[in-house]
mmCIF file with all atom_site columns, C-alpha atoms and ligand atoms in Angstrom:
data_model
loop_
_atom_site.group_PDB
_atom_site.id
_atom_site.type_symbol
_atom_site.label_atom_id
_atom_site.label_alt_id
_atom_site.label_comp_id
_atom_site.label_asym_id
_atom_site.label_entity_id
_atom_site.label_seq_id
_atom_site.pdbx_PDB_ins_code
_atom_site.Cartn_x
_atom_site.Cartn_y
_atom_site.Cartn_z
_atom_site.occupancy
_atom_site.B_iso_or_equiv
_atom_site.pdbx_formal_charge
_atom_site.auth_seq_id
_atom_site.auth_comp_id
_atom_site.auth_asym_id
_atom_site.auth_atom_id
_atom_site.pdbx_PDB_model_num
ATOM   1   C CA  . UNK A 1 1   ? -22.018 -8.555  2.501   1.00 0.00 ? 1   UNK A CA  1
ATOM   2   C CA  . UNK A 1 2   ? -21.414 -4.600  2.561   1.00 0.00 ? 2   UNK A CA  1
ATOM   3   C CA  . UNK A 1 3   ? -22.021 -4.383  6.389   1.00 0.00 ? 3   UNK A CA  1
ATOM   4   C CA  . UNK A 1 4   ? -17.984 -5.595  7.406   1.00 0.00 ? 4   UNK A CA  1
ATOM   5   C CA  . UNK A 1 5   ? -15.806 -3.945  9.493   1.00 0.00 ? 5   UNK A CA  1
ATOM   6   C CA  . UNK A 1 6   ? -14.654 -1.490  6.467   1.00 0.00 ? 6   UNK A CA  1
ATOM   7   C CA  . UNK A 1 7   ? -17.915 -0.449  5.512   1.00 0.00 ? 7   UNK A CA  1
ATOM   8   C CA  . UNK A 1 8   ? -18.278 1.171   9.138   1.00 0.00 ? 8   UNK A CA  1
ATOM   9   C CA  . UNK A 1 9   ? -15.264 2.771   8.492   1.00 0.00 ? 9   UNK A CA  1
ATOM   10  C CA  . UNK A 1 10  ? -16.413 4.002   5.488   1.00 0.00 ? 10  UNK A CA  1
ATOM   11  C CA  . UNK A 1 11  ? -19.732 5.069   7.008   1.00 0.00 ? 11  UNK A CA  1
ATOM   12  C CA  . UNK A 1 12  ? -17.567 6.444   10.275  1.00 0.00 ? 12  UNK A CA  1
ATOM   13  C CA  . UNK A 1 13  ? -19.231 4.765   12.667  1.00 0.00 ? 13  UNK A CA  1
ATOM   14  C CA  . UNK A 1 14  ? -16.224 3.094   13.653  1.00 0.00 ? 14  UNK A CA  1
ATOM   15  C CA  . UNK A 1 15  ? -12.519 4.993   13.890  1.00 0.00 ? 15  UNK A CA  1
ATOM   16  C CA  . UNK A 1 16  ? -9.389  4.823   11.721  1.00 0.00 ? 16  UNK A CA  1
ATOM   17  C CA  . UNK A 1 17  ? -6.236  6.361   10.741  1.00 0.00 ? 17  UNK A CA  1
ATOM   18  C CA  . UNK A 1 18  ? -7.464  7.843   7.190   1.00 0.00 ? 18  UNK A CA  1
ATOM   19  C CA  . UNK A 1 19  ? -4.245  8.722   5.189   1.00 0.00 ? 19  UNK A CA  1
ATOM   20  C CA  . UNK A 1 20  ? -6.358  9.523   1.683   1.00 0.00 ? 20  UNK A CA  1
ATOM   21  C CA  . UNK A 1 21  ? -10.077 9.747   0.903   1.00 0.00 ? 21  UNK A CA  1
ATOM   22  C CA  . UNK A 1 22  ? -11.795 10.320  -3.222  1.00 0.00 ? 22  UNK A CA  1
ATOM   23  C CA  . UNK A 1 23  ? -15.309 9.855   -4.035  1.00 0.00 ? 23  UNK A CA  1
ATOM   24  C CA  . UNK A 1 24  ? -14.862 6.374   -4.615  1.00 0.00 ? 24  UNK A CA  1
ATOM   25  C CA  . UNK A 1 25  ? -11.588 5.499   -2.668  1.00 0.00 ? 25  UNK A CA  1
ATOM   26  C CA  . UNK A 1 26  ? -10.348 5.449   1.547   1.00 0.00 ? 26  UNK A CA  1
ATOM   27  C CA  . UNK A 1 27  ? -6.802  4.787   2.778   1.00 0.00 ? 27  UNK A CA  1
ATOM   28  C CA  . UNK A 1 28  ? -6.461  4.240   6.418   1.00 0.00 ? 28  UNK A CA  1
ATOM   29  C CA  . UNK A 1 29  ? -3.905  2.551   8.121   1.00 0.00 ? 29  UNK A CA  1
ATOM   30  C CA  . UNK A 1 30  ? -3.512  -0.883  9.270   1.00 0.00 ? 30  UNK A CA  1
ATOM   31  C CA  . UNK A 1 31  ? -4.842  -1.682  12.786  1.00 0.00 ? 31  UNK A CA  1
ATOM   32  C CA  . UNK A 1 32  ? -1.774  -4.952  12.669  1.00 0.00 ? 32  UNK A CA  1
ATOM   33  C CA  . UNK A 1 33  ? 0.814   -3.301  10.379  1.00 0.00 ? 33  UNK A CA  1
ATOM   34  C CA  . UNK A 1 34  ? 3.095   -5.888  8.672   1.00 0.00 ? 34  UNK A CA  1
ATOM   35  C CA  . UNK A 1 35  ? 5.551   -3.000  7.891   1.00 0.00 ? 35  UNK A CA  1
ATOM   36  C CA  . UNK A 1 36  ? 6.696   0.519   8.892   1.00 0.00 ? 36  UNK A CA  1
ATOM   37  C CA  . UNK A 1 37  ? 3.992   1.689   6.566   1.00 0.00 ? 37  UNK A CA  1
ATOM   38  C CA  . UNK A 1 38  ? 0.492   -0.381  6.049   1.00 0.00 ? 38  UNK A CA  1
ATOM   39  C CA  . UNK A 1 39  ? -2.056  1.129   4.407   1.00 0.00 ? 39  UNK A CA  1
ATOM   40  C CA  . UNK A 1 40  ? -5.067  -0.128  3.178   1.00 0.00 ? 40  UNK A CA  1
ATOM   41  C CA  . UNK A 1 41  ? -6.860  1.004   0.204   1.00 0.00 ? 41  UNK A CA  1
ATOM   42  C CA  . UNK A 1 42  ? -10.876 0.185   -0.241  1.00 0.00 ? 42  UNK A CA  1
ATOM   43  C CA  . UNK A 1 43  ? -13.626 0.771   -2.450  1.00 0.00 ? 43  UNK A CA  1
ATOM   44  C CA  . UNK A 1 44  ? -16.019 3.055   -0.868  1.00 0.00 ? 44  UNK A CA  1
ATOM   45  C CA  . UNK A 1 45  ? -18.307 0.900   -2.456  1.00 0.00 ? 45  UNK A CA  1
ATOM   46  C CA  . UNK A 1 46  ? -18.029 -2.563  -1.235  1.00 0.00 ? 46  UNK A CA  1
ATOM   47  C CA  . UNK A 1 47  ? -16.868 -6.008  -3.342  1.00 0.00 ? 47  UNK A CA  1
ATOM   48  C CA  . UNK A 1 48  ? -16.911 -8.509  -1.121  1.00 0.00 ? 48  UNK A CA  1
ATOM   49  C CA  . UNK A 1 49  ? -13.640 -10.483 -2.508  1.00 0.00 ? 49  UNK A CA  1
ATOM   50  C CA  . UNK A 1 50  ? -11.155 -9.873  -5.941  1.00 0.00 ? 50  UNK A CA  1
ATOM   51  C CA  . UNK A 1 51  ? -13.147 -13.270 -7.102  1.00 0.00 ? 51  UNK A CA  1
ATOM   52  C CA  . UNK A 1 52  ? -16.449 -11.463 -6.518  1.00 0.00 ? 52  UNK A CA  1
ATOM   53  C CA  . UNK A 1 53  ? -15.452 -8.344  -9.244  1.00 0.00 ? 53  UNK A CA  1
ATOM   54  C CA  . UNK A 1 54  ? -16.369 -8.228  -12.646 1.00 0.00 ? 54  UNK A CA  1
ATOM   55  C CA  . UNK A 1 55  ? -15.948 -6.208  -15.767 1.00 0.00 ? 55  UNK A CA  1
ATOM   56  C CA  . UNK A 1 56  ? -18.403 -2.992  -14.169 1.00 0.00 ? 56  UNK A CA  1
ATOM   57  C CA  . UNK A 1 57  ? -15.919 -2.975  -11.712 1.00 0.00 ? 57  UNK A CA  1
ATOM   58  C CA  . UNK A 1 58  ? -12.458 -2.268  -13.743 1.00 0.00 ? 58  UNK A CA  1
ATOM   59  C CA  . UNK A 1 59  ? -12.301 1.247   -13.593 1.00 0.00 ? 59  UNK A CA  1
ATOM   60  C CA  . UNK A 1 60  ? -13.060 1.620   -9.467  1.00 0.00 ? 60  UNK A CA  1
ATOM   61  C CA  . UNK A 1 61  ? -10.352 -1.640  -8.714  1.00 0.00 ? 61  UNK A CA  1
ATOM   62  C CA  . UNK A 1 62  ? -7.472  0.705   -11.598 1.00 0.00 ? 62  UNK A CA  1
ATOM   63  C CA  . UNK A 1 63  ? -8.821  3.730   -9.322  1.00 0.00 ? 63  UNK A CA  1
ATOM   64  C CA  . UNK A 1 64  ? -7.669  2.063   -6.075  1.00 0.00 ? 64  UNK A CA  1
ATOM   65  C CA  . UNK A 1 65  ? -4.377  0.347   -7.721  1.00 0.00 ? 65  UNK A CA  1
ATOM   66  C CA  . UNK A 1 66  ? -3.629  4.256   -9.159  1.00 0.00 ? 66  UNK A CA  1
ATOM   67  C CA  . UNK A 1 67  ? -4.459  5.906   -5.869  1.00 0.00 ? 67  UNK A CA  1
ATOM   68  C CA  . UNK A 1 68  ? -1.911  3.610   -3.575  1.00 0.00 ? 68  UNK A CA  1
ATOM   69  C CA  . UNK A 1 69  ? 0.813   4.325   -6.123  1.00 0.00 ? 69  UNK A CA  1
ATOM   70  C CA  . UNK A 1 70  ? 0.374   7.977   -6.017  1.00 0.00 ? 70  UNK A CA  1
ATOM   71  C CA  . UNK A 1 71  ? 0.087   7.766   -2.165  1.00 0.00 ? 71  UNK A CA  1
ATOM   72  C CA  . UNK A 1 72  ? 3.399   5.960   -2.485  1.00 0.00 ? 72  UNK A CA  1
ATOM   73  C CA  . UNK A 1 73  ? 4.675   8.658   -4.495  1.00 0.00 ? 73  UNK A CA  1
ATOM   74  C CA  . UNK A 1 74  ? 3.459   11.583  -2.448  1.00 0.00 ? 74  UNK A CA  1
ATOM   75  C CA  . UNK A 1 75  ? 5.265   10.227  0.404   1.00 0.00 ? 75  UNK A CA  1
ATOM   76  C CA  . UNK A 1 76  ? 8.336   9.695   -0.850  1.00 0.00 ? 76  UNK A CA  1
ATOM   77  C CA  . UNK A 1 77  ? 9.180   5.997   -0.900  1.00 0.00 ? 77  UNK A CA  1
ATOM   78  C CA  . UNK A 1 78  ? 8.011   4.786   -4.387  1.00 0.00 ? 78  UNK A CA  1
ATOM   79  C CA  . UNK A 1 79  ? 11.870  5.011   -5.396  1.00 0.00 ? 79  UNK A CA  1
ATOM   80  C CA  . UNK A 1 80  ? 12.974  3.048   -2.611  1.00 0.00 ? 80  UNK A CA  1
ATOM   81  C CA  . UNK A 1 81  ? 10.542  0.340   -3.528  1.00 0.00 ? 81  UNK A CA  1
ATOM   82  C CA  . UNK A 1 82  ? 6.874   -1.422  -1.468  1.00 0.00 ? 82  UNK A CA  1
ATOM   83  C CA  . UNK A 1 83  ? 4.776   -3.923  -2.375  1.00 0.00 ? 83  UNK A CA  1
ATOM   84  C CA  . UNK A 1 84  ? 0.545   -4.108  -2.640  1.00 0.00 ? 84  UNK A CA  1
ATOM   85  C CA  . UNK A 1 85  ? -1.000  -7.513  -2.346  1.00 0.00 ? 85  UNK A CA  1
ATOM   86  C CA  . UNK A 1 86  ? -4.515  -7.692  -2.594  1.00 0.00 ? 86  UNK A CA  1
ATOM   87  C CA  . UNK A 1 87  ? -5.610  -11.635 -0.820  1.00 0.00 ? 87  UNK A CA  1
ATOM   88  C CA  . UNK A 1 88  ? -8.868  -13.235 -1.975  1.00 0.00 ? 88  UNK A CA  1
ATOM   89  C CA  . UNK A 1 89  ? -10.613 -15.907 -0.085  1.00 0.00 ? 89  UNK A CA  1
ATOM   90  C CA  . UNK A 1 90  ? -9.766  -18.535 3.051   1.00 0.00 ? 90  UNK A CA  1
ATOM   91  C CA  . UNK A 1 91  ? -6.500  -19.408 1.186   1.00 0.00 ? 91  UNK A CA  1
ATOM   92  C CA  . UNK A 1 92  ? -5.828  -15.961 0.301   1.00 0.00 ? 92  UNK A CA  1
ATOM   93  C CA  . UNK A 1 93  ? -5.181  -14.879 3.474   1.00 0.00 ? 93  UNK A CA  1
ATOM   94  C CA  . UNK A 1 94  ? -8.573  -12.540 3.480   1.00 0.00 ? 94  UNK A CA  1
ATOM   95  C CA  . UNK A 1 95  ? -10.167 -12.116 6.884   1.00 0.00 ? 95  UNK A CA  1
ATOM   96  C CA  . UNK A 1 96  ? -12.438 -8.922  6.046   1.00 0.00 ? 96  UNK A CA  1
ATOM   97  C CA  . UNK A 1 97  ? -14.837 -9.518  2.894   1.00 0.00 ? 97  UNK A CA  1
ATOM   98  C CA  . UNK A 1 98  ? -14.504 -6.073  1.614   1.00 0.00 ? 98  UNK A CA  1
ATOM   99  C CA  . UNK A 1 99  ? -11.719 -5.946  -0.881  1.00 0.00 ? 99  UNK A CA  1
ATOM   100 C CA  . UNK A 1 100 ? -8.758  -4.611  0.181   1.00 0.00 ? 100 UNK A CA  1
ATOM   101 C CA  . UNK A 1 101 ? -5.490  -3.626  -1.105  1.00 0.00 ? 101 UNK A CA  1
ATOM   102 C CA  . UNK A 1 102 ? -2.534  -3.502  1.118   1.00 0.00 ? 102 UNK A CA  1
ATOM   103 C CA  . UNK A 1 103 ? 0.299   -0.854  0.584   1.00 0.00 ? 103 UNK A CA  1
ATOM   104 C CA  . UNK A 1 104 ? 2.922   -2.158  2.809   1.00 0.00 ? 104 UNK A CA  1
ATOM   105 C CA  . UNK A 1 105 ? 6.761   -0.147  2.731   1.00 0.00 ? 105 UNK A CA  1
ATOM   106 C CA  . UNK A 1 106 ? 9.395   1.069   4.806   1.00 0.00 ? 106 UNK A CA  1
ATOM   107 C CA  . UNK A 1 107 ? 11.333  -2.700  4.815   1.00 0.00 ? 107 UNK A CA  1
ATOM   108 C CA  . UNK A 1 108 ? 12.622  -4.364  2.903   1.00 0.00 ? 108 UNK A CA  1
ATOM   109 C CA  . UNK A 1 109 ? 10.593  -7.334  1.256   1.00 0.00 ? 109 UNK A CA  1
ATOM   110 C CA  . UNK A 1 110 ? 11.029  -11.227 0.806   1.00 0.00 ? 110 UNK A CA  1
ATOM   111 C CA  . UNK A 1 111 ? 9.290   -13.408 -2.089  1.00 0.00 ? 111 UNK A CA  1
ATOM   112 C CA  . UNK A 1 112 ? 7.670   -15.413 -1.534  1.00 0.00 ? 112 UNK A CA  1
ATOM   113 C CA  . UNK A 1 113 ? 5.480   -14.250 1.005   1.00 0.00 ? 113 UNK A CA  1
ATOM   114 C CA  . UNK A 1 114 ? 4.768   -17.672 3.012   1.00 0.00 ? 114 UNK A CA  1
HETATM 115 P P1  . 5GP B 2 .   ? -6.979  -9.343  4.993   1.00 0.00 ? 1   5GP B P1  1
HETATM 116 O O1  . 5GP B 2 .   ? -6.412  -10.421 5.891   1.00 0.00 ? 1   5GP B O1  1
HETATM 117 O O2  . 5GP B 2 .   ? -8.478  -9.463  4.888   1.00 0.00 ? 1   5GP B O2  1
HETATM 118 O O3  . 5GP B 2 .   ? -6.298  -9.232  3.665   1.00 0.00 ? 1   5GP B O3  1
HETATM 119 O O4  . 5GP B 2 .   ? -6.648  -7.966  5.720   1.00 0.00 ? 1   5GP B O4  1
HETATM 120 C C1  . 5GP B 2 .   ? -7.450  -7.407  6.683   1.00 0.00 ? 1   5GP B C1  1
HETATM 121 C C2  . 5GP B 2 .   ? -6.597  -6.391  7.379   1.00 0.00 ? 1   5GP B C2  1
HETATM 122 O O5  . 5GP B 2 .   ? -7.444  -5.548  8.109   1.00 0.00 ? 1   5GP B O5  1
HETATM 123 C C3  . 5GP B 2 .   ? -5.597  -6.986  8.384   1.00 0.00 ? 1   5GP B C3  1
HETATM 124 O O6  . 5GP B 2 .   ? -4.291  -6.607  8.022   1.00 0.00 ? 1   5GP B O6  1
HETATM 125 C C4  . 5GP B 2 .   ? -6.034  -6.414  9.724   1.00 0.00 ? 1   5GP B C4  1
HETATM 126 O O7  . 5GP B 2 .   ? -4.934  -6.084  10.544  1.00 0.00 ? 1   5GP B O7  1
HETATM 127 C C5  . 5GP B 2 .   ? -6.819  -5.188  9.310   1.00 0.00 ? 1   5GP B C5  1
HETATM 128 N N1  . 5GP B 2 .   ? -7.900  -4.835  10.206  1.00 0.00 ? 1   5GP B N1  1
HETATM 129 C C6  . 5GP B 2 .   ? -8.811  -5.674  10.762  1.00 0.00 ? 1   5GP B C6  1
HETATM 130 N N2  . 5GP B 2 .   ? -9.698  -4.974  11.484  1.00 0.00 ? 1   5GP B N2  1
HETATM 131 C C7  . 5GP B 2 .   ? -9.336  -3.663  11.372  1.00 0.00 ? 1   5GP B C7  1
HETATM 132 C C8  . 5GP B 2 .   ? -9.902  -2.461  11.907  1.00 0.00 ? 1   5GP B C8  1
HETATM 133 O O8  . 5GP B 2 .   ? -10.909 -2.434  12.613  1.00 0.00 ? 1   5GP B O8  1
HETATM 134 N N3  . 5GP B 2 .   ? -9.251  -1.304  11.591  1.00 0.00 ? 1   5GP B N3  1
HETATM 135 C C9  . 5GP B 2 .   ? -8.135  -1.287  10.796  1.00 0.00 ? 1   5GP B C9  1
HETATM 136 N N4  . 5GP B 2 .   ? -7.583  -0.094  10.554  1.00 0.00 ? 1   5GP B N4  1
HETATM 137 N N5  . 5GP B 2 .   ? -7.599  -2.397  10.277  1.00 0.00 ? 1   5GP B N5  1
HETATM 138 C C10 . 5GP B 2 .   ? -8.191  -3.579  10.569  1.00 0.00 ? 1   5GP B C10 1
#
């Protein structure tokens, strides 16, 4: 389960845009951005899905919540509003089994999301 797409680009063996790095959090950008500004924010240290994390895991998933709204805030448009959605599963919308967050901004947003 650790060896996806993100856990390359955690181990560099594959490129992206890295906007923030921590011991135990990367930010890169979107390769499909839904907005003027998509990030997404990852675990260095992989959980498959939201479903898959348990109790051991609280502090690393407040970590990543706390680290895209700081990024938000260190760029400026945390006033203006943006929205993180984190999708779990087939339904979910997931297509890369390494939880994710998405930090999407720079439009304006619609609920719900379809
Ligand atoms: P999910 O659908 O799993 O919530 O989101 C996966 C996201 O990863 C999508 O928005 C997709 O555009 C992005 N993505 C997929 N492959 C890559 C890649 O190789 N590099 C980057 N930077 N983003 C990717």
């Amino acid at each position: 389960m650790s060896d996806t797409l993100f856990a390359k680009i955690v181990r560099r063996e594959i490129p992206a845009d890295i906007v923030y790095e921590d011991a135990e959090v990367l930010a890169f950008r979107d390769l499909n951005p839904q907005a003027p500004v998509h990030v997404l924010f990852i675990p260095k240290r992989a959980i498959s899905t939201l479903d898959a994390a348990r109790g051991e895991d609280a502090l690393l998933l407040g970590k990543l919540t706390l680290a895209a709204a700081s990024y938000a805030r260190a760029q400026g448009f945390s006033e203006q509003g943006y929205r993180c959605v984190i999708n779990c599963n087939a339904d979910g919308g997931q297509t890369v089994y390494h939880l994710h967050l998405h930090l999407l901004a720079g439009r304006s947003m619609h609920w719900p999301p379809g």
